[in-house]
Amino acid sequence: MVFKIMKEQHGYELVLLEGYRSPDRQNMLAGNPNTTRAKGYQSYHQFGLAADVAFKRNGKVVITERDPWAMRGYELYGQVAESVGLTWGGRWKSIKDYGHTEYRMPGLKKTREMADQLIAEI
Ligand SMILES: [Zn+2]
């Protein structure tokens, strides 16, 4: 829905960079504290409830916060995502993650068992 609104109302084509992410990969990324502080099963990515996006311009994927066009896109993306109930990483105080959104599913427990159960349903 967010992809559709971004395209139709704002003229931004989104591309999905990563949705589900394994706990092993999360731990690897957490090795660089500038990337993420979340370890395996601490991120909504391990539950299939988070997405990282970028934009497509003239057929090329644009991933940067230095490009004003992309930053405008991220701001719009945050607004649209929040309007449908998602949490946007651009609001975070520590490491801002403009391309990240997550669905904070009520009742979610951040455990391996819960992740296994949710991933099996995908
Ligand atoms: Zn993310």
mmCIF file of N, CA and C and ligand atoms in Angstrom:
data_model
loop_
_atom_site.group_PDB
_atom_site.id
_atom_site.type_symbol
_atom_site.label_atom_id
_atom_site.label_comp_id
_atom_site.label_asym_id
_atom_site.label_seq_id
_atom_site.Cartn_x
_atom_site.Cartn_y
_atom_site.Cartn_z
ATOM 1 N N MET A 1 0.835 -1.196 0.000
ATOM 2 C CA MET A 1 0.000 0.000 0.000
ATOM 3 C C MET A 1 0.884 1.267 0.000
ATOM 4 N N VAL A 2 1.916 1.236 0.825
ATOM 5 C CA VAL A 2 2.830 2.389 0.889
ATOM 6 C C VAL A 2 3.533 2.590 -0.458
ATOM 7 N N PHE A 3 3.953 1.506 -1.084
ATOM 8 C CA PHE A 3 4.610 1.598 -2.389
ATOM 9 C C PHE A 3 3.677 2.256 -3.404
ATOM 10 N N LYS A 4 2.412 1.842 -3.358
ATOM 11 C CA LYS A 4 1.418 2.336 -4.320
ATOM 12 C C LYS A 4 1.165 3.837 -4.105
ATOM 13 N N ILE A 5 0.985 4.231 -2.870
ATOM 14 C CA ILE A 5 0.725 5.643 -2.572
ATOM 15 C C ILE A 5 1.932 6.506 -2.949
ATOM 16 N N MET A 6 3.122 6.010 -2.648
ATOM 17 C CA MET A 6 4.336 6.774 -2.977
ATOM 18 C C MET A 6 4.446 6.997 -4.480
ATOM 19 N N LYS A 7 4.079 5.986 -5.239
ATOM 20 C CA LYS A 7 4.163 6.091 -6.695
ATOM 21 C C LYS A 7 3.062 7.007 -7.238
ATOM 22 N N GLU A 8 1.840 6.748 -6.796
ATOM 23 C CA GLU A 8 0.701 7.434 -7.402
ATOM 24 C C GLU A 8 0.530 8.867 -6.910
ATOM 25 N N GLN A 9 0.855 9.114 -5.651
ATOM 26 C CA GLN A 9 0.629 10.467 -5.132
ATOM 27 C C GLN A 9 1.882 11.320 -5.110
ATOM 28 N N HIS A 10 3.033 10.679 -5.062
ATOM 29 C CA HIS A 10 4.261 11.460 -4.928
ATOM 30 C C HIS A 10 5.279 11.238 -6.046
ATOM 31 N N GLY A 11 5.013 10.250 -6.908
ATOM 32 C CA GLY A 11 5.897 10.025 -8.053
ATOM 33 C C GLY A 11 7.228 9.375 -7.714
ATOM 34 N N TYR A 12 7.302 8.735 -6.549
ATOM 35 C CA TYR A 12 8.527 8.018 -6.162
ATOM 36 C C TYR A 12 8.307 6.516 -6.342
ATOM 37 N N GLU A 13 9.219 5.894 -7.080
ATOM 38 C CA GLU A 13 9.168 4.442 -7.191
ATOM 39 C C GLU A 13 10.079 3.847 -6.116
ATOM 40 N N LEU A 14 9.500 2.997 -5.263
ATOM 41 C CA LEU A 14 10.280 2.380 -4.188
ATOM 42 C C LEU A 14 10.791 1.023 -4.613
ATOM 43 N N VAL A 15 11.950 0.665 -4.076
ATOM 44 C CA VAL A 15 12.439 -0.704 -4.241
ATOM 45 C C VAL A 15 12.715 -1.280 -2.852
ATOM 46 N N LEU A 16 12.374 -2.548 -2.691
ATOM 47 C CA LEU A 16 12.610 -3.226 -1.411
ATOM 48 C C LEU A 16 14.049 -3.732 -1.388
ATOM 49 N N LEU A 17 14.811 -3.267 -0.419
ATOM 50 C CA LEU A 17 16.198 -3.721 -0.295
ATOM 51 C C LEU A 17 16.274 -4.978 0.564
ATOM 52 N N GLU A 18 15.527 -4.989 1.663
ATOM 53 C CA GLU A 18 15.556 -6.148 2.552
ATOM 54 C C GLU A 18 14.297 -6.189 3.395
ATOM 55 N N GLY A 19 13.713 -7.369 3.503
ATOM 56 C CA GLY A 19 12.544 -7.559 4.358
ATOM 57 C C GLY A 19 12.954 -8.470 5.497
ATOM 58 N N TYR A 20 12.691 -9.766 5.344
ATOM 59 C CA TYR A 20 13.174 -10.715 6.352
ATOM 60 C C TYR A 20 14.699 -10.729 6.354
ATOM 61 N N ARG A 21 15.275 -10.798 7.535
ATOM 62 C CA ARG A 21 16.738 -10.890 7.679
ATOM 63 C C ARG A 21 17.033 -11.944 8.745
ATOM 64 N N SER A 22 17.918 -12.855 8.435
ATOM 65 C CA SER A 22 18.217 -13.942 9.379
ATOM 66 C C SER A 22 18.915 -13.388 10.626
ATOM 67 N N PRO A 23 18.786 -14.103 11.757
ATOM 68 C CA PRO A 23 19.484 -13.679 12.981
ATOM 69 C C PRO A 23 21.003 -13.641 12.785
ATOM 70 N N ASP A 24 21.533 -14.565 11.997
ATOM 71 C CA ASP A 24 22.985 -14.572 11.752
ATOM 72 C C ASP A 24 23.417 -13.299 11.047
ATOM 73 N N ARG A 25 22.650 -12.913 10.029
ATOM 74 C CA ARG A 25 22.998 -11.693 9.304
ATOM 75 C C ARG A 25 22.832 -10.461 10.195
ATOM 76 N N GLN A 26 21.806 -10.474 11.047
ATOM 77 C CA GLN A 26 21.600 -9.356 11.973
ATOM 78 C C GLN A 26 22.799 -9.214 12.918
ATOM 79 N N ASN A 27 23.277 -10.332 13.440
ATOM 80 C CA ASN A 27 24.445 -10.300 14.329
ATOM 81 C C ASN A 27 25.676 -9.784 13.596
ATOM 82 N N MET A 28 25.798 -10.168 12.328
ATOM 83 C CA MET A 28 26.930 -9.697 11.534
ATOM 84 C C MET A 28 26.861 -8.165 11.370
ATOM 85 N N LEU A 29 25.674 -7.657 11.055
ATOM 86 C CA LEU A 29 25.503 -6.205 10.877
ATOM 87 C C LEU A 29 25.746 -5.465 12.190
ATOM 88 N N ALA A 30 25.352 -6.068 13.296
ATOM 89 C CA ALA A 30 25.512 -5.428 14.603
ATOM 90 C C ALA A 30 26.986 -5.311 14.990
ATOM 91 N N GLY A 31 27.853 -6.032 14.269
ATOM 92 C CA GLY A 31 29.285 -5.900 14.496
ATOM 93 C C GLY A 31 29.794 -4.509 14.164
ATOM 94 N N ASN A 32 29.043 -3.785 13.345
ATOM 95 C CA ASN A 32 29.364 -2.387 13.034
ATOM 96 C C ASN A 32 28.341 -1.491 13.729
ATOM 97 N N PRO A 33 28.744 -0.851 14.821
ATOM 98 C CA PRO A 33 27.766 -0.076 15.612
ATOM 99 C C PRO A 33 27.165 1.120 14.876
ATOM 100 N N ASN A 34 27.760 1.511 13.742
ATOM 101 C CA ASN A 34 27.157 2.594 12.951
ATOM 102 C C ASN A 34 25.977 2.099 12.118
ATOM 103 N N THR A 35 25.892 0.803 11.962
ATOM 104 C CA THR A 35 24.833 0.230 11.143
ATOM 105 C C THR A 35 23.593 -0.038 11.976
ATOM 106 N N THR A 36 23.740 -0.827 13.024
ATOM 107 C CA THR A 36 22.613 -1.148 13.898
ATOM 108 C C THR A 36 23.144 -1.610 15.246
ATOM 109 N N ARG A 37 22.348 -1.398 16.274
ATOM 110 C CA ARG A 37 22.719 -1.916 17.588
ATOM 111 C C ARG A 37 21.942 -3.174 17.912
ATOM 112 N N ALA A 38 20.953 -3.473 17.081
ATOM 113 C CA ALA A 38 20.100 -4.629 17.347
ATOM 114 C C ALA A 38 20.810 -5.920 16.962
ATOM 115 N N LYS A 39 20.799 -6.877 17.857
ATOM 116 C CA LYS A 39 21.347 -8.199 17.560
ATOM 117 C C LYS A 39 20.216 -9.124 17.116
ATOM 118 N N GLY A 40 20.571 -10.351 16.809
ATOM 119 C CA GLY A 40 19.587 -11.319 16.331
ATOM 120 C C GLY A 40 18.383 -11.410 17.256
ATOM 121 N N TYR A 41 17.201 -11.389 16.674
ATOM 122 C CA TYR A 41 15.896 -11.428 17.370
ATOM 123 C C TYR A 41 15.560 -10.145 18.125
ATOM 124 N N GLN A 42 16.378 -9.106 17.961
ATOM 125 C CA GLN A 42 16.029 -7.808 18.556
ATOM 126 C C GLN A 42 15.429 -6.871 17.513
ATOM 127 N N SER A 43 15.599 -7.227 16.254
ATOM 128 C CA SER A 43 15.093 -6.380 15.169
ATOM 129 C C SER A 43 13.823 -6.995 14.591
ATOM 130 N N TYR A 44 12.929 -6.133 14.146
ATOM 131 C CA TYR A 44 11.698 -6.627 13.521
ATOM 132 C C TYR A 44 11.982 -7.346 12.209
ATOM 133 N N HIS A 45 13.171 -7.165 11.666
ATOM 134 C CA HIS A 45 13.544 -7.885 10.440
ATOM 135 C C HIS A 45 13.545 -9.403 10.652
ATOM 136 N N GLN A 46 13.864 -9.862 11.861
ATOM 137 C CA GLN A 46 13.890 -11.316 12.092
ATOM 138 C C GLN A 46 12.490 -11.917 12.168
ATOM 139 N N PHE A 47 11.489 -11.047 12.198
ATOM 140 C CA PHE A 47 10.109 -11.519 12.305
ATOM 141 C C PHE A 47 9.327 -11.285 11.009
ATOM 142 N N GLY A 48 10.044 -10.812 9.997
ATOM 143 C CA GLY A 48 9.376 -10.515 8.732
ATOM 144 C C GLY A 48 8.473 -9.306 8.830
ATOM 145 N N LEU A 49 8.712 -8.435 9.829
ATOM 146 C CA LEU A 49 7.820 -7.297 10.064
ATOM 147 C C LEU A 49 8.511 -5.957 9.804
ATOM 148 N N ALA A 50 9.657 -5.983 9.133
ATOM 149 C CA ALA A 50 10.364 -4.735 8.833
ATOM 150 C C ALA A 50 10.785 -4.740 7.369
ATOM 151 N N ALA A 51 10.950 -3.536 6.833
ATOM 152 C CA ALA A 51 11.371 -3.407 5.443
ATOM 153 C C ALA A 51 12.332 -2.232 5.319
ATOM 154 N N ASP A 52 13.347 -2.420 4.493
ATOM 155 C CA ASP A 52 14.260 -1.326 4.134
ATOM 156 C C ASP A 52 14.053 -1.020 2.663
ATOM 157 N N VAL A 53 13.823 0.231 2.355
ATOM 158 C CA VAL A 53 13.568 0.591 0.965
ATOM 159 C C VAL A 53 14.525 1.674 0.482
ATOM 160 N N ALA A 54 14.614 1.752 -0.822
ATOM 161 C CA ALA A 54 15.317 2.853 -1.482
ATOM 162 C C ALA A 54 14.436 3.289 -2.642
ATOM 163 N N PHE A 55 14.958 4.143 -3.490
ATOM 164 C CA PHE A 55 14.158 4.674 -4.592
ATOM 165 C C PHE A 55 14.788 4.301 -5.923
ATOM 166 N N LYS A 56 13.983 4.404 -6.954
ATOM 167 C CA LYS A 56 14.484 4.170 -8.290
ATOM 168 C C LYS A 56 14.290 5.441 -9.093
ATOM 169 N N ARG A 57 15.359 5.907 -9.684
ATOM 170 C CA ARG A 57 15.299 7.106 -10.512
ATOM 171 C C ARG A 57 16.015 6.810 -11.815
ATOM 172 N N ASN A 58 15.324 7.039 -12.916
ATOM 173 C CA ASN A 58 15.876 6.772 -14.250
ATOM 174 C C ASN A 58 16.473 5.364 -14.343
ATOM 175 N N GLY A 59 15.751 4.403 -13.754
ATOM 176 C CA GLY A 59 16.186 3.015 -13.849
ATOM 177 C C GLY A 59 17.289 2.621 -12.893
ATOM 178 N N LYS A 60 17.752 3.563 -12.083
ATOM 179 C CA LYS A 60 18.840 3.241 -11.150
ATOM 180 C C LYS A 60 18.370 3.329 -9.708
ATOM 181 N N VAL A 61 18.885 2.408 -8.877
ATOM 182 C CA VAL A 61 18.548 2.427 -7.457
ATOM 183 C C VAL A 61 19.351 3.529 -6.770
ATOM 184 N N VAL A 62 18.645 4.360 -6.033
ATOM 185 C CA VAL A 62 19.276 5.498 -5.336
ATOM 186 C C VAL A 62 19.217 5.234 -3.834
ATOM 187 N N ILE A 63 20.377 5.039 -3.217
ATOM 188 C CA ILE A 63 20.442 4.839 -1.759
ATOM 189 C C ILE A 63 21.413 5.873 -1.203
ATOM 190 N N THR A 64 20.893 6.979 -0.747
ATOM 191 C CA THR A 64 21.758 8.013 -0.182
ATOM 192 C C THR A 64 20.925 9.007 0.605
ATOM 193 N N GLU A 65 21.523 9.559 1.632
ATOM 194 C CA GLU A 65 20.848 10.617 2.380
ATOM 195 C C GLU A 65 21.407 11.978 1.981
ATOM 196 N N ARG A 66 22.343 11.991 1.048
ATOM 197 C CA ARG A 66 22.958 13.267 0.641
ATOM 198 C C ARG A 66 22.247 13.896 -0.543
ATOM 199 N N ASP A 67 21.413 13.104 -1.189
ATOM 200 C CA ASP A 67 20.695 13.580 -2.372
ATOM 201 C C ASP A 67 19.370 14.203 -1.912
ATOM 202 N N PRO A 68 19.153 15.495 -2.153
ATOM 203 C CA PRO A 68 17.926 16.159 -1.676
ATOM 204 C C PRO A 68 16.645 15.504 -2.189
ATOM 205 N N TRP A 69 16.696 15.012 -3.414
ATOM 206 C CA TRP A 69 15.522 14.323 -3.972
ATOM 207 C C TRP A 69 15.215 13.063 -3.158
ATOM 208 N N ALA A 70 16.251 12.313 -2.820
ATOM 209 C CA ALA A 70 16.056 11.092 -2.033
ATOM 210 C C ALA A 70 15.593 11.440 -0.617
ATOM 211 N N MET A 71 16.166 12.475 -0.017
ATOM 212 C CA MET A 71 15.756 12.862 1.342
ATOM 213 C C MET A 71 14.291 13.283 1.374
ATOM 214 N N ARG A 72 13.873 14.008 0.339
ATOM 215 C CA ARG A 72 12.458 14.379 0.238
ATOM 216 C C ARG A 72 11.600 13.109 0.147
ATOM 217 N N GLY A 73 12.088 12.148 -0.614
ATOM 218 C CA GLY A 73 11.387 10.868 -0.736
ATOM 219 C C GLY A 73 11.280 10.151 0.602
ATOM 220 N N TYR A 74 12.359 10.156 1.361
ATOM 221 C CA TYR A 74 12.331 9.504 2.679
ATOM 222 C C TYR A 74 11.329 10.175 3.613
ATOM 223 N N GLU A 75 11.291 11.504 3.578
ATOM 224 C CA GLU A 75 10.339 12.223 4.433
ATOM 225 C C GLU A 75 8.901 11.840 4.069
ATOM 226 N N LEU A 76 8.624 11.807 2.771
ATOM 227 C CA LEU A 76 7.288 11.424 2.313
ATOM 228 C C LEU A 76 6.992 9.972 2.679
ATOM 229 N N TYR A 77 7.995 9.140 2.499
ATOM 230 C CA TYR A 77 7.859 7.718 2.833
ATOM 231 C C TYR A 77 7.491 7.555 4.318
ATOM 232 N N GLY A 78 8.167 8.314 5.173
ATOM 233 C CA GLY A 78 7.865 8.266 6.607
ATOM 234 C C GLY A 78 6.429 8.675 6.889
ATOM 235 N N GLN A 79 5.988 9.751 6.230
ATOM 236 C CA GLN A 79 4.608 10.220 6.444
ATOM 237 C C GLN A 79 3.586 9.178 6.007
ATOM 238 N N VAL A 80 3.811 8.630 4.821
ATOM 239 C CA VAL A 80 2.864 7.643 4.290
ATOM 240 C C VAL A 80 2.868 6.387 5.166
ATOM 241 N N ALA A 81 4.057 5.925 5.540
ATOM 242 C CA ALA A 81 4.173 4.711 6.357
ATOM 243 C C ALA A 81 3.468 4.903 7.699
ATOM 244 N N GLU A 82 3.677 6.063 8.318
ATOM 245 C CA GLU A 82 3.031 6.318 9.609
ATOM 246 C C GLU A 82 1.516 6.421 9.456
ATOM 247 N N SER A 83 1.076 6.920 8.320
ATOM 248 C CA SER A 83 -0.369 7.069 8.114
ATOM 249 C C SER A 83 -1.075 5.715 8.035
ATOM 250 N N VAL A 84 -0.336 4.656 7.734
ATOM 251 C CA VAL A 84 -0.953 3.326 7.724
ATOM 252 C C VAL A 84 -0.560 2.515 8.958
ATOM 253 N N GLY A 85 0.056 3.176 9.941
ATOM 254 C CA GLY A 85 0.295 2.506 11.226
ATOM 255 C C GLY A 85 1.667 1.889 11.397
ATOM 256 N N LEU A 86 2.584 2.158 10.483
ATOM 257 C CA LEU A 86 3.939 1.619 10.626
ATOM 258 C C LEU A 86 4.805 2.575 11.441
ATOM 259 N N THR A 87 5.862 2.053 12.005
ATOM 260 C CA THR A 87 6.849 2.868 12.716
ATOM 261 C C THR A 87 8.004 3.141 11.758
ATOM 262 N N TRP A 88 8.419 4.404 11.703
ATOM 263 C CA TRP A 88 9.426 4.826 10.734
ATOM 264 C C TRP A 88 10.770 5.087 11.423
ATOM 265 N N GLY A 89 11.836 4.517 10.853
ATOM 266 C CA GLY A 89 13.175 4.660 11.430
ATOM 267 C C GLY A 89 13.747 6.063 11.348
ATOM 268 N N GLY A 90 13.157 6.916 10.540
ATOM 269 C CA GLY A 90 13.615 8.300 10.440
ATOM 270 C C GLY A 90 13.345 9.118 11.694
ATOM 271 N N ARG A 91 12.504 8.578 12.589
ATOM 272 C CA ARG A 91 12.197 9.286 13.838
ATOM 273 C C ARG A 91 13.093 8.865 14.985
ATOM 274 N N TRP A 92 13.897 7.849 14.758
ATOM 275 C CA TRP A 92 14.688 7.346 15.872
ATOM 276 C C TRP A 92 15.704 8.376 16.313
ATOM 277 N N LYS A 93 16.007 8.339 17.608
ATOM 278 C CA LYS A 93 16.911 9.333 18.173
ATOM 279 C C LYS A 93 18.373 8.937 17.998
ATOM 280 N N SER A 94 18.640 7.648 18.127
ATOM 281 C CA SER A 94 20.046 7.215 18.041
ATOM 282 C C SER A 94 20.525 7.185 16.589
ATOM 283 N N ILE A 95 20.406 6.047 15.953
ATOM 284 C CA ILE A 95 20.815 5.960 14.551
ATOM 285 C C ILE A 95 19.564 6.086 13.693
ATOM 286 N N LYS A 96 19.434 7.185 12.995
ATOM 287 C CA LYS A 96 18.261 7.350 12.132
ATOM 288 C C LYS A 96 18.390 6.415 10.932
ATOM 289 N N ASP A 97 17.280 5.798 10.595
ATOM 290 C CA ASP A 97 17.285 4.836 9.494
ATOM 291 C C ASP A 97 16.103 5.187 8.585
ATOM 292 N N TYR A 98 16.351 6.120 7.678
ATOM 293 C CA TYR A 98 15.274 6.729 6.888
ATOM 294 C C TYR A 98 14.530 5.762 5.987
ATOM 295 N N GLY A 99 15.205 4.707 5.566
ATOM 296 C CA GLY A 99 14.554 3.777 4.647
ATOM 297 C C GLY A 99 13.827 2.641 5.348
ATOM 298 N N HIS A 100 13.866 2.656 6.682
ATOM 299 C CA HIS A 100 13.336 1.525 7.462
ATOM 300 C C HIS A 100 11.943 1.806 8.014
ATOM 301 N N THR A 101 11.077 0.821 7.881
ATOM 302 C CA THR A 101 9.795 0.852 8.590
ATOM 303 C C THR A 101 9.568 -0.513 9.215
ATOM 304 N N GLU A 102 8.737 -0.531 10.256
ATOM 305 C CA GLU A 102 8.407 -1.808 10.883
ATOM 306 C C GLU A 102 6.981 -1.791 11.388
ATOM 307 N N TYR A 103 6.418 -2.974 11.445
ATOM 308 C CA TYR A 103 5.075 -3.119 11.994
ATOM 309 C C TYR A 103 5.194 -3.697 13.406
ATOM 310 N N ARG A 104 4.864 -2.897 14.391
ATOM 311 C CA ARG A 104 4.965 -3.343 15.784
ATOM 312 C C ARG A 104 3.711 -4.116 16.151
ATOM 313 N N MET A 105 3.735 -5.342 15.761
ATOM 314 C CA MET A 105 2.571 -6.206 15.916
ATOM 315 C C MET A 105 2.215 -6.374 17.392
ATOM 316 N N PRO A 106 0.944 -6.104 17.726
ATOM 317 C CA PRO A 106 0.540 -6.275 19.127
ATOM 318 C C PRO A 106 0.765 -7.724 19.570
ATOM 319 N N GLY A 107 1.303 -7.889 20.771
ATOM 320 C CA GLY A 107 1.498 -9.239 21.308
ATOM 321 C C GLY A 107 2.778 -9.923 20.858
ATOM 322 N N LEU A 108 3.561 -9.230 20.025
ATOM 323 C CA LEU A 108 4.804 -9.854 19.555
ATOM 324 C C LEU A 108 5.794 -10.010 20.699
ATOM 325 N N LYS A 109 6.366 -11.207 20.801
ATOM 326 C CA LYS A 109 7.484 -11.404 21.724
ATOM 327 C C LYS A 109 8.720 -11.609 20.861
ATOM 328 N N LYS A 110 9.784 -10.909 21.214
ATOM 329 C CA LYS A 110 10.982 -11.008 20.383
ATOM 330 C C LYS A 110 11.809 -12.231 20.794
ATOM 331 N N THR A 111 11.269 -13.390 20.458
ATOM 332 C CA THR A 111 11.935 -14.653 20.778
ATOM 333 C C THR A 111 12.126 -15.470 19.510
ATOM 334 N N ARG A 112 13.032 -16.424 19.576
ATOM 335 C CA ARG A 112 13.268 -17.325 18.452
ATOM 336 C C ARG A 112 11.989 -18.079 18.086
ATOM 337 N N GLU A 113 11.254 -18.519 19.105
ATOM 338 C CA GLU A 113 10.034 -19.297 18.855
ATOM 339 C C GLU A 113 9.022 -18.479 18.066
ATOM 340 N N MET A 114 8.865 -17.213 18.467
ATOM 341 C CA MET A 114 7.907 -16.346 17.775
ATOM 342 C C MET A 114 8.371 -16.100 16.335
ATOM 343 N N ALA A 115 9.660 -15.889 16.155
ATOM 344 C CA ALA A 115 10.195 -15.662 14.810
ATOM 345 C C ALA A 115 9.951 -16.890 13.944
ATOM 346 N N ASP A 116 10.255 -18.065 14.478
ATOM 347 C CA ASP A 116 10.067 -19.306 13.711
ATOM 348 C C ASP A 116 8.603 -19.451 13.292
ATOM 349 N N GLN A 117 7.719 -19.122 14.217
ATOM 350 C CA GLN A 117 6.297 -19.255 13.938
ATOM 351 C C GLN A 117 5.858 -18.271 12.845
ATOM 352 N N LEU A 118 6.285 -17.026 12.952
ATOM 353 C CA LEU A 118 5.873 -16.020 11.971
ATOM 354 C C LEU A 118 6.480 -16.290 10.593
ATOM 355 N N ILE A 119 7.731 -16.704 10.590
ATOM 356 C CA ILE A 119 8.398 -16.953 9.308
ATOM 357 C C ILE A 119 7.772 -18.143 8.598
ATOM 358 N N ALA A 120 7.332 -19.138 9.381
ATOM 359 C CA ALA A 120 6.699 -20.312 8.792
ATOM 360 C C ALA A 120 5.393 -19.949 8.095
ATOM 361 N N GLU A 121 4.786 -18.840 8.516
ATOM 362 C CA GLU A 121 3.500 -18.430 7.924
ATOM 363 C C GLU A 121 3.668 -17.663 6.623
ATOM 364 N N ILE A 122 4.892 -17.216 6.325
ATOM 365 C CA ILE A 122 5.113 -16.409 5.121
ATOM 366 C C ILE A 122 5.044 -17.284 3.881
HETATM 367 ZN ZN ZN B 1 15.710 -2.014 8.535
#
